[in-house]
Amino acid sequence: MVEGSMTQGAGQGPVVRTATLRDFRVPPYAQVPVQSQHSPQSSHPGNAVPEGETPDGYTPTARDLPVISAGGPGDTVQVQVAPDEAPAPEGLGPLYVVGDVHGYLDELVAALTEQGLIDAEGQWAAGHARLWFLGDFTDRGPDGIGVIDLVMRLSAEAAAAGGYCKALMGNHELLLLGAKRFGDTPVNSGAGTATFQAAWLLNGGQKSDMDRLQDVHLQWMARLDAVIEEDEHLLMHSDTTAYLEYGSSIEDVNDTVHAILTRNDADECWDLFRKFTKRFAFRDDAGPQAVRELLSAYGGNRVVHGHSPIPYLLGEVGTEDGEDGARPVVEGPHVYADGLAIAMDGGVTMAGKLLVVQLPLSN
């Protein structure tokens, strides 16, 4: 039996029971059919963390979901950002971004089809358009490997059509890489002993994804960039200023992240993962200044990120399976921090919405 759950003792913090590497010795790769309905998932906060660690700004509730003071329950998400005046570079098509997918392949296909980016057969149909995924392809949902396979295929099809489909590194890519590479090897977590394998399980790791994980998937994830600038939009996965610790330019950050993954040191990779789990840097009074620090270093007029579900940013509380009719009210991206930040994680893991939108945003 694989054990990686988090339990609560009286007067104590979370306790992690570490899975071992033998729990993930799996048969050769085999295609698993896409599930048409969500599998019931245990409740996961924005990021569960082993051994008593909690992400900055994270407050557990009785249902292990954060309650955030900013905004209020029931607030709808409204986009009120004027379009950029500068047109896209000559020869390039419109720019689209995709929020966190977390294994929800059916929802991704539906959202891409609705935007006209793929056709009824799931093939690239957007010509010269540019499509960026903001990371977090696996965990929690039923078919993370299917999501990666789709993105990899669309990348080739888009390039052949004169456009492109690209992806950024999310903290769940780092988590899955670590779980595969390091298993139950202890790492220095700063709060006792931790392992990637236990953290992966705590954060919704799916055995079906691990069973189907191949070298091509690992190589693809390890080569993803962490941050990029497109049409004055600074695209990144996490709403944190931790990127500044890895370089003073976009090139420096991406080179540093790739170098860390190449060195394959468990403690160094864990530190990278932990910093990429930080969140909420752009909300509250200090948020606009935090965004400006990133824009000053890396360029662009506004940050576009995933990672923190919009219902959490607004203080709404939902559940992973949407029980009791508690469906978060998310109809589009959340613009905040004096209009400098755009949140793209619609909370699909909480029965929210998987967001695919065109930039720049219009009213």
PDB file of N, CA, C and O in Angstrom, residues 196-243:
ATOM      1  N   PHE A 196      10.808  13.834  -2.155  1.00  0.00           N
ATOM      2  CA  PHE A 196      10.003  14.228  -3.313  1.00  0.00           C
ATOM      3  C   PHE A 196       8.801  13.298  -3.472  1.00  0.00           C
ATOM      4  O   PHE A 196       7.708  13.738  -3.839  1.00  0.00           O
ATOM      5  N   GLN A 197       9.012  12.021  -3.208  1.00  0.00           N
ATOM      6  CA  GLN A 197       7.939  11.063  -3.437  1.00  0.00           C
ATOM      7  C   GLN A 197       6.743  11.347  -2.525  1.00  0.00           C
ATOM      8  O   GLN A 197       5.583  11.326  -2.960  1.00  0.00           O
ATOM      9  N   ALA A 198       7.032  11.629  -1.247  1.00  0.00           N
ATOM     10  CA  ALA A 198       5.953  11.941  -0.319  1.00  0.00           C
ATOM     11  C   ALA A 198       5.267  13.242  -0.704  1.00  0.00           C
ATOM     12  O   ALA A 198       4.042  13.354  -0.656  1.00  0.00           O
ATOM     13  N   ALA A 199       6.054  14.243  -1.104  1.00  0.00           N
ATOM     14  CA  ALA A 199       5.472  15.527  -1.506  1.00  0.00           C
ATOM     15  C   ALA A 199       4.608  15.369  -2.744  1.00  0.00           C
ATOM     16  O   ALA A 199       3.546  15.993  -2.858  1.00  0.00           O
ATOM     17  N   TRP A 200       5.050  14.549  -3.672  1.00  0.00           N
ATOM     18  CA  TRP A 200       4.268  14.309  -4.896  1.00  0.00           C
ATOM     19  C   TRP A 200       2.915  13.686  -4.556  1.00  0.00           C
ATOM     20  O   TRP A 200       1.867  14.111  -5.069  1.00  0.00           O
ATOM     21  N   LEU A 201       2.917  12.701  -3.673  1.00  0.00           N
ATOM     22  CA  LEU A 201       1.663  12.075  -3.274  1.00  0.00           C
ATOM     23  C   LEU A 201       0.757  13.064  -2.555  1.00  0.00           C
ATOM     24  O   LEU A 201      -0.452  13.109  -2.792  1.00  0.00           O
ATOM     25  N   LEU A 202       1.329  13.868  -1.688  1.00  0.00           N
ATOM     26  CA  LEU A 202       0.539  14.847  -0.947  1.00  0.00           C
ATOM     27  C   LEU A 202      -0.090  15.884  -1.860  1.00  0.00           C
ATOM     28  O   LEU A 202      -1.149  16.439  -1.559  1.00  0.00           O
ATOM     29  N   ASN A 203       0.544  16.145  -2.968  1.00  0.00           N
ATOM     30  CA  ASN A 203       0.073  17.169  -3.895  1.00  0.00           C
ATOM     31  C   ASN A 203      -0.682  16.579  -5.077  1.00  0.00           C
ATOM     32  O   ASN A 203      -0.707  17.162  -6.159  1.00  0.00           O
ATOM     33  N   GLY A 204      -1.295  15.417  -4.879  1.00  0.00           N
ATOM     34  CA  GLY A 204      -2.186  14.867  -5.895  1.00  0.00           C
ATOM     35  C   GLY A 204      -1.528  14.006  -6.940  1.00  0.00           C
ATOM     36  O   GLY A 204      -2.105  13.791  -8.012  1.00  0.00           O
ATOM     37  N   GLY A 205      -0.318  13.497  -6.659  1.00  0.00           N
ATOM     38  CA  GLY A 205       0.336  12.619  -7.613  1.00  0.00           C
ATOM     39  C   GLY A 205      -0.517  11.409  -7.954  1.00  0.00           C
ATOM     40  O   GLY A 205      -1.082  10.771  -7.070  1.00  0.00           O
ATOM     41  N   GLN A 206      -0.609  11.092  -9.249  1.00  0.00           N
ATOM     42  CA  GLN A 206      -1.448  10.000  -9.735  1.00  0.00           C
ATOM     43  C   GLN A 206      -0.585   8.833 -10.188  1.00  0.00           C
ATOM     44  O   GLN A 206       0.308   8.999 -11.024  1.00  0.00           O
ATOM     45  N   LYS A 207      -0.847   7.656  -9.652  1.00  0.00           N
ATOM     46  CA  LYS A 207      -0.061   6.485 -10.033  1.00  0.00           C
ATOM     47  C   LYS A 207      -0.155   6.210 -11.530  1.00  0.00           C
ATOM     48  O   LYS A 207       0.812   5.762 -12.147  1.00  0.00           O
ATOM     49  N   SER A 208      -1.315   6.501 -12.128  1.00  0.00           N
ATOM     50  CA  SER A 208      -1.454   6.274 -13.568  1.00  0.00           C
ATOM     51  C   SER A 208      -0.480   7.140 -14.359  1.00  0.00           C
ATOM     52  O   SER A 208       0.034   6.726 -15.406  1.00  0.00           O
ATOM     53  N   ASP A 209      -0.203   8.352 -13.869  1.00  0.00           N
ATOM     54  CA  ASP A 209       0.792   9.198 -14.538  1.00  0.00           C
ATOM     55  C   ASP A 209       2.188   8.615 -14.378  1.00  0.00           C
ATOM     56  O   ASP A 209       2.969   8.567 -15.340  1.00  0.00           O
ATOM     57  N   MET A 210       2.524   8.172 -13.173  1.00  0.00           N
ATOM     58  CA  MET A 210       3.848   7.600 -12.949  1.00  0.00           C
ATOM     59  C   MET A 210       4.032   6.334 -13.771  1.00  0.00           C
ATOM     60  O   MET A 210       5.116   6.087 -14.317  1.00  0.00           O
ATOM     61  N   ASP A 211       2.990   5.526 -13.882  1.00  0.00           N
ATOM     62  CA  ASP A 211       3.056   4.300 -14.683  1.00  0.00           C
ATOM     63  C   ASP A 211       3.387   4.600 -16.144  1.00  0.00           C
ATOM     64  O   ASP A 211       4.078   3.822 -16.812  1.00  0.00           O
ATOM     65  N   ARG A 212       2.890   5.709 -16.658  1.00  0.00           N
ATOM     66  CA  ARG A 212       3.012   6.013 -18.085  1.00  0.00           C
ATOM     67  C   ARG A 212       4.151   6.976 -18.396  1.00  0.00           C
ATOM     68  O   ARG A 212       4.388   7.312 -19.557  1.00  0.00           O
ATOM     69  N   LEU A 213       4.829   7.440 -17.366  1.00  0.00           N
ATOM     70  CA  LEU A 213       5.905   8.417 -17.547  1.00  0.00           C
ATOM     71  C   LEU A 213       7.079   7.782 -18.275  1.00  0.00           C
ATOM     72  O   LEU A 213       7.598   6.744 -17.864  1.00  0.00           O
ATOM     73  N   GLN A 214       7.504   8.413 -19.363  1.00  0.00           N
ATOM     74  CA  GLN A 214       8.602   7.909 -20.174  1.00  0.00           C
ATOM     75  C   GLN A 214       9.745   8.929 -20.231  1.00  0.00           C
ATOM     76  O   GLN A 214       9.573  10.095 -19.857  1.00  0.00           O
ATOM     77  N   ASP A 215      10.892   8.471 -20.719  1.00  0.00           N
ATOM     78  CA  ASP A 215      12.057   9.356 -20.817  1.00  0.00           C
ATOM     79  C   ASP A 215      11.748  10.607 -21.631  1.00  0.00           C
ATOM     80  O   ASP A 215      12.226  11.696 -21.307  1.00  0.00           O
ATOM     81  N   VAL A 216      10.955  10.463 -22.685  1.00  0.00           N
ATOM     82  CA  VAL A 216      10.653  11.618 -23.527  1.00  0.00           C
ATOM     83  C   VAL A 216       9.890  12.675 -22.739  1.00  0.00           C
ATOM     84  O   VAL A 216      10.104  13.886 -22.941  1.00  0.00           O
ATOM     85  N   HIS A 217       9.031  12.248 -21.833  1.00  0.00           N
ATOM     86  CA  HIS A 217       8.304  13.201 -20.989  1.00  0.00           C
ATOM     87  C   HIS A 217       9.256  13.891 -20.001  1.00  0.00           C
ATOM     88  O   HIS A 217       9.170  15.106 -19.787  1.00  0.00           O
ATOM     89  N   LEU A 218      10.143  13.117 -19.417  1.00  0.00           N
ATOM     90  CA  LEU A 218      11.101  13.673 -18.465  1.00  0.00           C
ATOM     91  C   LEU A 218      12.021  14.681 -19.130  1.00  0.00           C
ATOM     92  O   LEU A 218      12.295  15.762 -18.595  1.00  0.00           O
ATOM     93  N   GLN A 219      12.514  14.344 -20.314  1.00  0.00           N
ATOM     94  CA  GLN A 219      13.403  15.251 -21.040  1.00  0.00           C
ATOM     95  C   GLN A 219      12.670  16.529 -21.427  1.00  0.00           C
ATOM     96  O   GLN A 219      13.227  17.628 -21.334  1.00  0.00           O
ATOM     97  N   TRP A 220      11.432  16.399 -21.853  1.00  0.00           N
ATOM     98  CA  TRP A 220      10.641  17.570 -22.241  1.00  0.00           C
ATOM     99  C   TRP A 220      10.431  18.493 -21.057  1.00  0.00           C
ATOM    100  O   TRP A 220      10.632  19.715 -21.158  1.00  0.00           O
ATOM    101  N   MET A 221      10.040  17.938 -19.915  1.00  0.00           N
ATOM    102  CA  MET A 221       9.808  18.764 -18.732  1.00  0.00           C
ATOM    103  C   MET A 221      11.088  19.453 -18.274  1.00  0.00           C
ATOM    104  O   MET A 221      11.069  20.634 -17.899  1.00  0.00           O
ATOM    105  N   ALA A 222      12.199  18.740 -18.276  1.00  0.00           N
ATOM    106  CA  ALA A 222      13.458  19.292 -17.772  1.00  0.00           C
ATOM    107  C   ALA A 222      13.966  20.448 -18.625  1.00  0.00           C
ATOM    108  O   ALA A 222      14.770  21.262 -18.146  1.00  0.00           O
ATOM    109  N   ARG A 223      13.521  20.546 -19.856  1.00  0.00           N
ATOM    110  CA  ARG A 223      13.996  21.591 -20.765  1.00  0.00           C
ATOM    111  C   ARG A 223      13.083  22.806 -20.811  1.00  0.00           C
ATOM    112  O   ARG A 223      13.367  23.782 -21.524  1.00  0.00           O
ATOM    113  N   LEU A 224      11.983  22.778 -20.089  1.00  0.00           N
ATOM    114  CA  LEU A 224      11.061  23.909 -20.118  1.00  0.00           C
ATOM    115  C   LEU A 224      11.689  25.145 -19.496  1.00  0.00           C
ATOM    116  O   LEU A 224      12.437  25.066 -18.523  1.00  0.00           O
ATOM    117  N   ASP A 225      11.384  26.307 -20.068  1.00  0.00           N
ATOM    118  CA  ASP A 225      11.825  27.565 -19.479  1.00  0.00           C
ATOM    119  C   ASP A 225      10.943  27.920 -18.287  1.00  0.00           C
ATOM    120  O   ASP A 225       9.804  27.464 -18.170  1.00  0.00           O
ATOM    121  N   ALA A 226      11.477  28.769 -17.413  1.00  0.00           N
ATOM    122  CA  ALA A 226      10.741  29.192 -16.225  1.00  0.00           C
ATOM    123  C   ALA A 226       9.999  30.501 -16.431  1.00  0.00           C
ATOM    124  O   ALA A 226       8.950  30.731 -15.822  1.00  0.00           O
ATOM    125  N   VAL A 227      10.523  31.364 -17.285  1.00  0.00           N
ATOM    126  CA  VAL A 227       9.913  32.681 -17.489  1.00  0.00           C
ATOM    127  C   VAL A 227      10.214  33.137 -18.905  1.00  0.00           C
ATOM    128  O   VAL A 227      11.251  32.792 -19.486  1.00  0.00           O
ATOM    129  N   ILE A 228       9.296  33.896 -19.488  1.00  0.00           N
ATOM    130  CA  ILE A 228       9.459  34.395 -20.859  1.00  0.00           C
ATOM    131  C   ILE A 228       8.674  35.689 -20.991  1.00  0.00           C
ATOM    132  O   ILE A 228       7.718  35.933 -20.242  1.00  0.00           O
ATOM    133  N   GLU A 229       9.059  36.517 -21.942  1.00  0.00           N
ATOM    134  CA  GLU A 229       8.319  37.761 -22.216  1.00  0.00           C
ATOM    135  C   GLU A 229       7.783  37.723 -23.637  1.00  0.00           C
ATOM    136  O   GLU A 229       8.519  37.420 -24.578  1.00  0.00           O
ATOM    137  N   GLU A 230       6.504  37.961 -23.780  1.00  0.00           N
ATOM    138  CA  GLU A 230       5.846  37.969 -25.086  1.00  0.00           C
ATOM    139  C   GLU A 230       4.920  39.178 -25.169  1.00  0.00           C
ATOM    140  O   GLU A 230       4.024  39.345 -24.328  1.00  0.00           O
ATOM    141  N   ASP A 231       5.105  39.998 -26.157  1.00  0.00           N
ATOM    142  CA  ASP A 231       4.210  41.138 -26.392  1.00  0.00           C
ATOM    143  C   ASP A 231       3.976  41.965 -25.131  1.00  0.00           C
ATOM    144  O   ASP A 231       2.840  42.316 -24.784  1.00  0.00           O
ATOM    145  N   GLU A 232       5.048  42.256 -24.414  1.00  0.00           N
ATOM    146  CA  GLU A 232       4.988  43.053 -23.183  1.00  0.00           C
ATOM    147  C   GLU A 232       4.272  42.348 -22.038  1.00  0.00           C
ATOM    148  O   GLU A 232       3.892  42.977 -21.045  1.00  0.00           O
ATOM    149  N   HIS A 233       4.077  41.038 -22.149  1.00  0.00           N
ATOM    150  CA  HIS A 233       3.530  40.232 -21.066  1.00  0.00           C
ATOM    151  C   HIS A 233       4.645  39.349 -20.523  1.00  0.00           C
ATOM    152  O   HIS A 233       5.272  38.597 -21.288  1.00  0.00           O
ATOM    153  N   LEU A 234       4.901  39.426 -19.231  1.00  0.00           N
ATOM    154  CA  LEU A 234       5.893  38.579 -18.580  1.00  0.00           C
ATOM    155  C   LEU A 234       5.177  37.324 -18.097  1.00  0.00           C
ATOM    156  O   LEU A 234       4.379  37.370 -17.157  1.00  0.00           O
ATOM    157  N   LEU A 235       5.426  36.213 -18.765  1.00  0.00           N
ATOM    158  CA  LEU A 235       4.741  34.965 -18.475  1.00  0.00           C
ATOM    159  C   LEU A 235       5.574  34.119 -17.521  1.00  0.00           C
ATOM    160  O   LEU A 235       6.764  33.906 -17.735  1.00  0.00           O
ATOM    161  N   MET A 236       4.939  33.624 -16.465  1.00  0.00           N
ATOM    162  CA  MET A 236       5.601  32.744 -15.502  1.00  0.00           C
ATOM    163  C   MET A 236       4.540  31.883 -14.834  1.00  0.00           C
ATOM    164  O   MET A 236       3.347  32.173 -14.932  1.00  0.00           O
ATOM    165  N   HIS A 237       4.971  30.835 -14.169  1.00  0.00           N
ATOM    166  CA  HIS A 237       3.992  29.972 -13.516  1.00  0.00           C
ATOM    167  C   HIS A 237       3.524  30.521 -12.177  1.00  0.00           C
ATOM    168  O   HIS A 237       2.332  30.643 -11.929  1.00  0.00           O
ATOM    169  N   SER A 238       4.463  30.831 -11.297  1.00  0.00           N
ATOM    170  CA  SER A 238       4.134  31.122  -9.901  1.00  0.00           C
ATOM    171  C   SER A 238       4.054  32.609  -9.629  1.00  0.00           C
ATOM    172  O   SER A 238       4.849  33.387 -10.162  1.00  0.00           O
ATOM    173  N   ASP A 239       3.123  32.979  -8.777  1.00  0.00           N
ATOM    174  CA  ASP A 239       2.988  34.377  -8.361  1.00  0.00           C
ATOM    175  C   ASP A 239       3.918  34.641  -7.175  1.00  0.00           C
ATOM    176  O   ASP A 239       3.487  34.811  -6.041  1.00  0.00           O
ATOM    177  N   THR A 240       5.209  34.672  -7.490  1.00  0.00           N
ATOM    178  CA  THR A 240       6.246  34.858  -6.493  1.00  0.00           C
ATOM    179  C   THR A 240       7.375  35.675  -7.095  1.00  0.00           C
ATOM    180  O   THR A 240       7.562  35.694  -8.324  1.00  0.00           O
ATOM    181  N   THR A 241       8.126  36.345  -6.221  1.00  0.00           N
ATOM    182  CA  THR A 241       9.333  37.055  -6.665  1.00  0.00           C
ATOM    183  C   THR A 241      10.566  36.174  -6.541  1.00  0.00           C
ATOM    184  O   THR A 241      11.684  36.642  -6.751  1.00  0.00           O
ATOM    185  N   ALA A 242      10.400  34.903  -6.216  1.00  0.00           N
ATOM    186  CA  ALA A 242      11.540  33.999  -6.047  1.00  0.00           C
ATOM    187  C   ALA A 242      12.353  33.841  -7.324  1.00  0.00           C
ATOM    188  O   ALA A 242      13.532  33.473  -7.269  1.00  0.00           O
ATOM    189  N   TYR A 243      11.751  34.130  -8.474  1.00  0.00           N
ATOM    190  CA  TYR A 243      12.508  34.059  -9.730  1.00  0.00           C
ATOM    191  C   TYR A 243      13.735  34.965  -9.674  1.00  0.00           C
ATOM    192  O   TYR A 243      14.765  34.675 -10.288  1.00  0.00           O
TER     193      TYR A 243
END
